Coordinates of C-alpha atoms in Angstrom, one line a residue:
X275 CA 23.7 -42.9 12.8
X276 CA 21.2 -43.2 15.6
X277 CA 22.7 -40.5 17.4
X278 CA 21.8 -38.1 14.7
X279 CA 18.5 -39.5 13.8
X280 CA 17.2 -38.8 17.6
X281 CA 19.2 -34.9 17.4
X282 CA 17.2 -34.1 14.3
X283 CA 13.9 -35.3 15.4
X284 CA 14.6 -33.0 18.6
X285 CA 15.1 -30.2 16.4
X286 CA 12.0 -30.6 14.2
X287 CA 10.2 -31.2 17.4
X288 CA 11.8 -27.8 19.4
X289 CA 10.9 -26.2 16.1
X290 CA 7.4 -26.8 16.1
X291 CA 7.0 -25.7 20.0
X292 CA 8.2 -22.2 18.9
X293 CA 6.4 -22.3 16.2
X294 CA 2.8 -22.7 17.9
X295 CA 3.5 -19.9 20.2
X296 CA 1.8 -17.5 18.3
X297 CA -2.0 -15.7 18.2
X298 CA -4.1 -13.6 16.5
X299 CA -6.1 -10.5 17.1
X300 CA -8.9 -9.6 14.8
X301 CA -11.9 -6.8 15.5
X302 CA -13.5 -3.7 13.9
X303 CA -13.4 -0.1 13.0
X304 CA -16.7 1.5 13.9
X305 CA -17.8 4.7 13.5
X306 CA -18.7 6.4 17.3
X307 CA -21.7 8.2 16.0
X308 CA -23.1 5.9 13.7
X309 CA -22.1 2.5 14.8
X310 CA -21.1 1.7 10.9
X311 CA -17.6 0.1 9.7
X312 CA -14.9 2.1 8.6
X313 CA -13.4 0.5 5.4
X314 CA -9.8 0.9 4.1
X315 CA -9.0 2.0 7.5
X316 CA -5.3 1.2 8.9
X317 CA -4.9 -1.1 12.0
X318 CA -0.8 -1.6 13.2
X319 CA 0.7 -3.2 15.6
X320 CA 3.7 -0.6 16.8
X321 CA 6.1 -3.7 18.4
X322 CA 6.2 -5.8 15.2
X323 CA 4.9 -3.2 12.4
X324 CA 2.3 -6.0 11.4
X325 CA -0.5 -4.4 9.9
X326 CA -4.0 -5.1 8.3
X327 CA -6.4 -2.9 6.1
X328 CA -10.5 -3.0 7.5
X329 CA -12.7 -4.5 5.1
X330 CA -16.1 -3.1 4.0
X331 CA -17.7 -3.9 6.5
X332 CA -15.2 -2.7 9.3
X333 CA -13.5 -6.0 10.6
X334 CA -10.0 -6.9 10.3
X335 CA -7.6 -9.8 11.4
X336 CA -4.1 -10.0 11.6
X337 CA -2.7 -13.6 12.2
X338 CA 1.1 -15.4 13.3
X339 CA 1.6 -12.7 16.1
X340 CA 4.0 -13.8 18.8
X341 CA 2.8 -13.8 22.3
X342 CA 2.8 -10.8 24.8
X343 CA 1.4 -7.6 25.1
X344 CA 1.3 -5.4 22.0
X345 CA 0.3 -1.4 21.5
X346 CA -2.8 -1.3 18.3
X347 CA -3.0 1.9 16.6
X348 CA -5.9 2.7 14.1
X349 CA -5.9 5.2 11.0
X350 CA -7.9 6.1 8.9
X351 CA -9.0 9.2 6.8
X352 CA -10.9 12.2 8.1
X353 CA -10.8 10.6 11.9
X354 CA -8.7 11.1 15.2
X355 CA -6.6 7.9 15.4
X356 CA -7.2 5.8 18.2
X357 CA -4.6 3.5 19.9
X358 CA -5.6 0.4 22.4
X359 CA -2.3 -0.7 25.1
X360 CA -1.6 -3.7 26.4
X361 CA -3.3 -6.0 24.1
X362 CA -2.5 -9.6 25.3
X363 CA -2.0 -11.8 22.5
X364 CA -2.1 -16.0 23.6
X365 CA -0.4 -19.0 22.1
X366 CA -3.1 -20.6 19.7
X367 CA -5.7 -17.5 20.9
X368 CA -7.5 -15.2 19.2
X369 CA -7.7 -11.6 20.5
X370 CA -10.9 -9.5 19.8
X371 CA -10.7 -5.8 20.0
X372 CA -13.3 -3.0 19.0
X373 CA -11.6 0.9 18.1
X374 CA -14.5 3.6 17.9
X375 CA -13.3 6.7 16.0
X376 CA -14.4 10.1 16.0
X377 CA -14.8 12.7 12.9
X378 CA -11.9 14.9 13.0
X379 CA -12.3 18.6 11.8
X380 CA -10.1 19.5 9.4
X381 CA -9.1 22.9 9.0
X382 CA -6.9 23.4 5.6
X383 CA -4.9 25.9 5.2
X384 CA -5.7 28.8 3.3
X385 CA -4.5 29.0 -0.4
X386 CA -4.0 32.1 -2.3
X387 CA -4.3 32.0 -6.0
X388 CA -3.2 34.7 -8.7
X389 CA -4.9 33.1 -11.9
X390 CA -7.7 35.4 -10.8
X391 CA -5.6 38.7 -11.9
X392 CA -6.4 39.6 -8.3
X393 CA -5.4 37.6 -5.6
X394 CA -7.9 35.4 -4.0
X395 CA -8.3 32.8 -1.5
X396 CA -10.0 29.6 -3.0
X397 CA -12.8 29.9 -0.5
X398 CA -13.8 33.1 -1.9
X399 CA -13.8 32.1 -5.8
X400 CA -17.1 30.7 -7.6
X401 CA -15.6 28.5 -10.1
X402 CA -13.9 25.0 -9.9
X403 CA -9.9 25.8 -8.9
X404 CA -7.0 23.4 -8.3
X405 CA -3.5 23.9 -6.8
X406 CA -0.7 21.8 -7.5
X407 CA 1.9 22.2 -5.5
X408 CA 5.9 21.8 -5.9
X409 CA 5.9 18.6 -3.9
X410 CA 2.8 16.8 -6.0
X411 CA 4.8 17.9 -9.6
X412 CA 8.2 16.1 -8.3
X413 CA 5.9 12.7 -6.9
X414 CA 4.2 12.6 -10.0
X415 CA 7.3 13.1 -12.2
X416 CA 5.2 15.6 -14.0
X417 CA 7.6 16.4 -16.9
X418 CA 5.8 18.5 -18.9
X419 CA 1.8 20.3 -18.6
X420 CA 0.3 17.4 -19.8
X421 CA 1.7 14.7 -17.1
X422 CA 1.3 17.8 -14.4
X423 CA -2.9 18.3 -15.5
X424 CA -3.6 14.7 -16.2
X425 CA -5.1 13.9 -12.7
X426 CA -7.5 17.1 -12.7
X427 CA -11.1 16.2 -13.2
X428 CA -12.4 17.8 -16.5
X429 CA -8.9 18.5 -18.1
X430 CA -8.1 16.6 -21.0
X431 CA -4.5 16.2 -22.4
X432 CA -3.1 14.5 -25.9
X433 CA 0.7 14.2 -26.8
X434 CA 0.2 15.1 -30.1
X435 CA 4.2 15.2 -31.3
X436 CA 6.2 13.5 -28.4
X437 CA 7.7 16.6 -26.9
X438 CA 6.3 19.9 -24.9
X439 CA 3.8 21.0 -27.6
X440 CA 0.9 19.1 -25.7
X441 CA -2.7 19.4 -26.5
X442 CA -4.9 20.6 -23.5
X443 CA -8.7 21.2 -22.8
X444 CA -11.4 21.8 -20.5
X445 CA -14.2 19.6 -20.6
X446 CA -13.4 18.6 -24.3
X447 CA -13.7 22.0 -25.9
X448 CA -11.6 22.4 -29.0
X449 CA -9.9 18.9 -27.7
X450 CA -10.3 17.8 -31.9
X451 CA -8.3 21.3 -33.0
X452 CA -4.4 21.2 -33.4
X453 CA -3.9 23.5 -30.9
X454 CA -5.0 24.3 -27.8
X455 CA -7.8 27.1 -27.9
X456 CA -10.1 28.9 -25.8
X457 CA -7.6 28.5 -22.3
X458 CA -5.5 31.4 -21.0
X459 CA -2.2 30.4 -20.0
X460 CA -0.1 32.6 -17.3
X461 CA 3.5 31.7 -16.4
X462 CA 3.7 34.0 -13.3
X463 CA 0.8 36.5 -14.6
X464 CA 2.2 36.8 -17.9
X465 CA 0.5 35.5 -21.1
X466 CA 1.5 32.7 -23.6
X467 CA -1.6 32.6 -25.3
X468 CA -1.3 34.2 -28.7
X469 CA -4.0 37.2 -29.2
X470 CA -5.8 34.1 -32.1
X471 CA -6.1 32.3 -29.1
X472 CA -3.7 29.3 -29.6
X473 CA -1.5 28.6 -27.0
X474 CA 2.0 26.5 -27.6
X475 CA 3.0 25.3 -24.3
X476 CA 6.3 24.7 -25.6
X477 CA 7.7 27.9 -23.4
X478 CA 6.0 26.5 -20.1
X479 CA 9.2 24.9 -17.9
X480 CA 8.2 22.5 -15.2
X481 CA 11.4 22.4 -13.8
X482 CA 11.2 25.9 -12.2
X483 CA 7.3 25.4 -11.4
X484 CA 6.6 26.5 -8.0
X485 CA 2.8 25.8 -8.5
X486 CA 0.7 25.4 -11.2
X487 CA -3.0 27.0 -10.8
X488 CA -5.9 25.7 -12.3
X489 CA -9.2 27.8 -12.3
X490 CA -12.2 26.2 -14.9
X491 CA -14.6 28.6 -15.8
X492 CA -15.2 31.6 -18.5
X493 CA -13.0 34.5 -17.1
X494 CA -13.3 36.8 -20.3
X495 CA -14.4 39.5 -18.0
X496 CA -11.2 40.2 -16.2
X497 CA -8.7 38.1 -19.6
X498 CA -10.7 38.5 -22.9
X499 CA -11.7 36.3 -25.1
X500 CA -8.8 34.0 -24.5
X501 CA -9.9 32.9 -21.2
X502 CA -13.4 31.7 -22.3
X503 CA -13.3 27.9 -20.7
X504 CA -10.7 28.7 -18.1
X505 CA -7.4 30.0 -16.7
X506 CA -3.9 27.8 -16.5
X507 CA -1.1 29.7 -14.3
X508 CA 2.4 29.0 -13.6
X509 CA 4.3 30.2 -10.9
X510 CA 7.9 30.0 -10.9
X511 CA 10.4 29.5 -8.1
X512 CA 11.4 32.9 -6.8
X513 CA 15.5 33.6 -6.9
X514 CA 17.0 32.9 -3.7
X515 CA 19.8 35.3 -2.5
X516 CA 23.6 34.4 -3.8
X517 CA 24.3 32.2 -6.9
X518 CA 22.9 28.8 -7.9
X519 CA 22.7 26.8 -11.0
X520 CA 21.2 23.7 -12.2
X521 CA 21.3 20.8 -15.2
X522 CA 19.6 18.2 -16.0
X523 CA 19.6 15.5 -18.6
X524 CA 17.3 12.7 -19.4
X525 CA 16.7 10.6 -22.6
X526 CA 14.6 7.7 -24.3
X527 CA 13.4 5.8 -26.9
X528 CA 13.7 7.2 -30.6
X529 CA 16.7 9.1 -29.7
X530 CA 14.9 11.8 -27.9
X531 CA 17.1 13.8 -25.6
X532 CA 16.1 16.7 -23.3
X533 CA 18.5 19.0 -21.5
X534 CA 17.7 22.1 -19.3
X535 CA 20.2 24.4 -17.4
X536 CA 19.0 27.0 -14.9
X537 CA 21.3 30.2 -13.4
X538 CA 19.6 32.6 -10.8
X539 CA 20.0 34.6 -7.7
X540 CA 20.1 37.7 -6.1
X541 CA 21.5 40.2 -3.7
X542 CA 20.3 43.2 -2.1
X543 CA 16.7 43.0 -3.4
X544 CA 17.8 42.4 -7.1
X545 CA 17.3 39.0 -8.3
X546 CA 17.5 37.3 -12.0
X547 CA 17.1 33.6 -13.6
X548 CA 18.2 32.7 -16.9
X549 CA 17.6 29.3 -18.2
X550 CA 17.1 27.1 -21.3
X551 CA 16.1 23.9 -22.6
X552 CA 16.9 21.6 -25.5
X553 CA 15.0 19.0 -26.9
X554 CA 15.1 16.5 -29.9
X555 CA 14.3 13.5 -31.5
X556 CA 14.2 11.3 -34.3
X557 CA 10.0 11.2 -33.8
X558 CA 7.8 8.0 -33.9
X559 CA 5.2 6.5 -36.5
X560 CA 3.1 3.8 -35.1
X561 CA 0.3 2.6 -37.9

């Protein structure tokens, strides 16, 4: 019994010895130009993908690192990340380092829209425009118009029946109607909008959405009437050569069900897409 006592007791004691060798390295994020804290900033340590996040006022700390020398990289938004080598890092130490960051110029690239019935970079157009792109619509799970607009400043949407006949407006314009008014929409050029000016967005498929183009502002010069708060565009995928197909099927509460099917391709310069959708259900009545 003895024996065992005195092995355990050398175990909790080994234990503790490894346990203690560890330090921690703490510091700040400064701007190089105006010698002011970087917040939300990223600081990682590439050996053990420990990490921290700069507070307000520009310092971090990251604690229970194991000694040795360690690589610190630094991220953040809108600057040239910085990296510090060969950090020590001491038993029961703490490690101070300082990363000063340069502004990094950004050059975007440039976007061409078609919601201005001529093409136009966005540079070059006076009124408020936003692009979203294939790859935001598939992160956002943007189902129909009204999950794809709902992150644009200004845009207000209302699921007024549960299904693809969504209520949209621009800066609350016509928002109390029961149906959308006073917005043009396009689905690759083409108009949805009904010559009254009431659009059913029913028609618009997000599933073959390439882009969806945003431009807020009167544009009844170059549309009409229809376009007098602003301009919604879709742009579909464009055919690629040979055959391809597609279905999907999803469904939820109150028996609603929704299934789409897509067929298009091309060859030798002709190209086609036929699809359609299906949706239904048993409708909700919350009081």
């Amino acid at each position: 019994m003895k024996k065992h006592i005195i092995s355990l007791c050398f175990l909790l004691f080994a234990f503790t010895v490894i346990a203690q060798k560890v330090g921690n390295l703490n510091g700040t994020v400064l701007d190089i130009e105006t010698g002011k804290g970087i917040p939300n900033s990223e600081i990682i340590i590439i050996e053990t993908n420990q990490g921290a996040v700069v507070s307000e006022n520009g310092d971090f700390t990251i604690k229970n690192i194991k000694e040795g020398s360690y690589t610190i990289y630094s991220h953040a938004l809108g600057y040239i990340n910085d990296t510090l080598k060969n950090i020590r890092i001491e038993e029961g130490k703490s490690t101070k380092v300082s990363f000063l960051m340069k502004i990094s110029n950004i050059k975007l690239d440039e976007v061409t829209i078609s919601a201005t019935k001529i093409n136009k970079t966005i540079d070059k157009i006076g009124s408020p425009v936003y692009v979203i792109s294939r790859k935001e619509i598939e992160r956002t799970e943007g189902r129909n118009i009204e999950e794809v607009l709902i992150r644009i400043p200004g845009v207000f949407t209302e699921d007024r029946y549960h299904n693809e006949t969504n209520l949209v407006s621009f800066r609350g314009v016509g928002l109390h109607t029961h149906v959308t008014r006073g917005i043009l929409v396009l689905v690759d050029g083409v108009s949805l909008t009904q010559a009254m000016g009431r659009t059913d967005f029913e028609g618009v498929d997000m599933e073959n959405a390439e882009k969806v183009e945003i431009l807020k502002g009167p544009v009844s010069a170059l549309y009409g009437p229809n376009g007098i708060t602003g301009v919604i565009n879709v742009v579909e995928k464009e055919p690629k050569e040979g055959i391809h197909s597609k279905v999907k099927a999803s469904f939820g509460s109150y028996n609603s069900m929704t299934l789409s099917a897509d067929l298009n391709g091309g060859k030798d310069g002709f190209k086609y897409l036929i699809k359609g959708k299906h949706f239904n259900t048993d409708g909700y009545l919350d009081r």
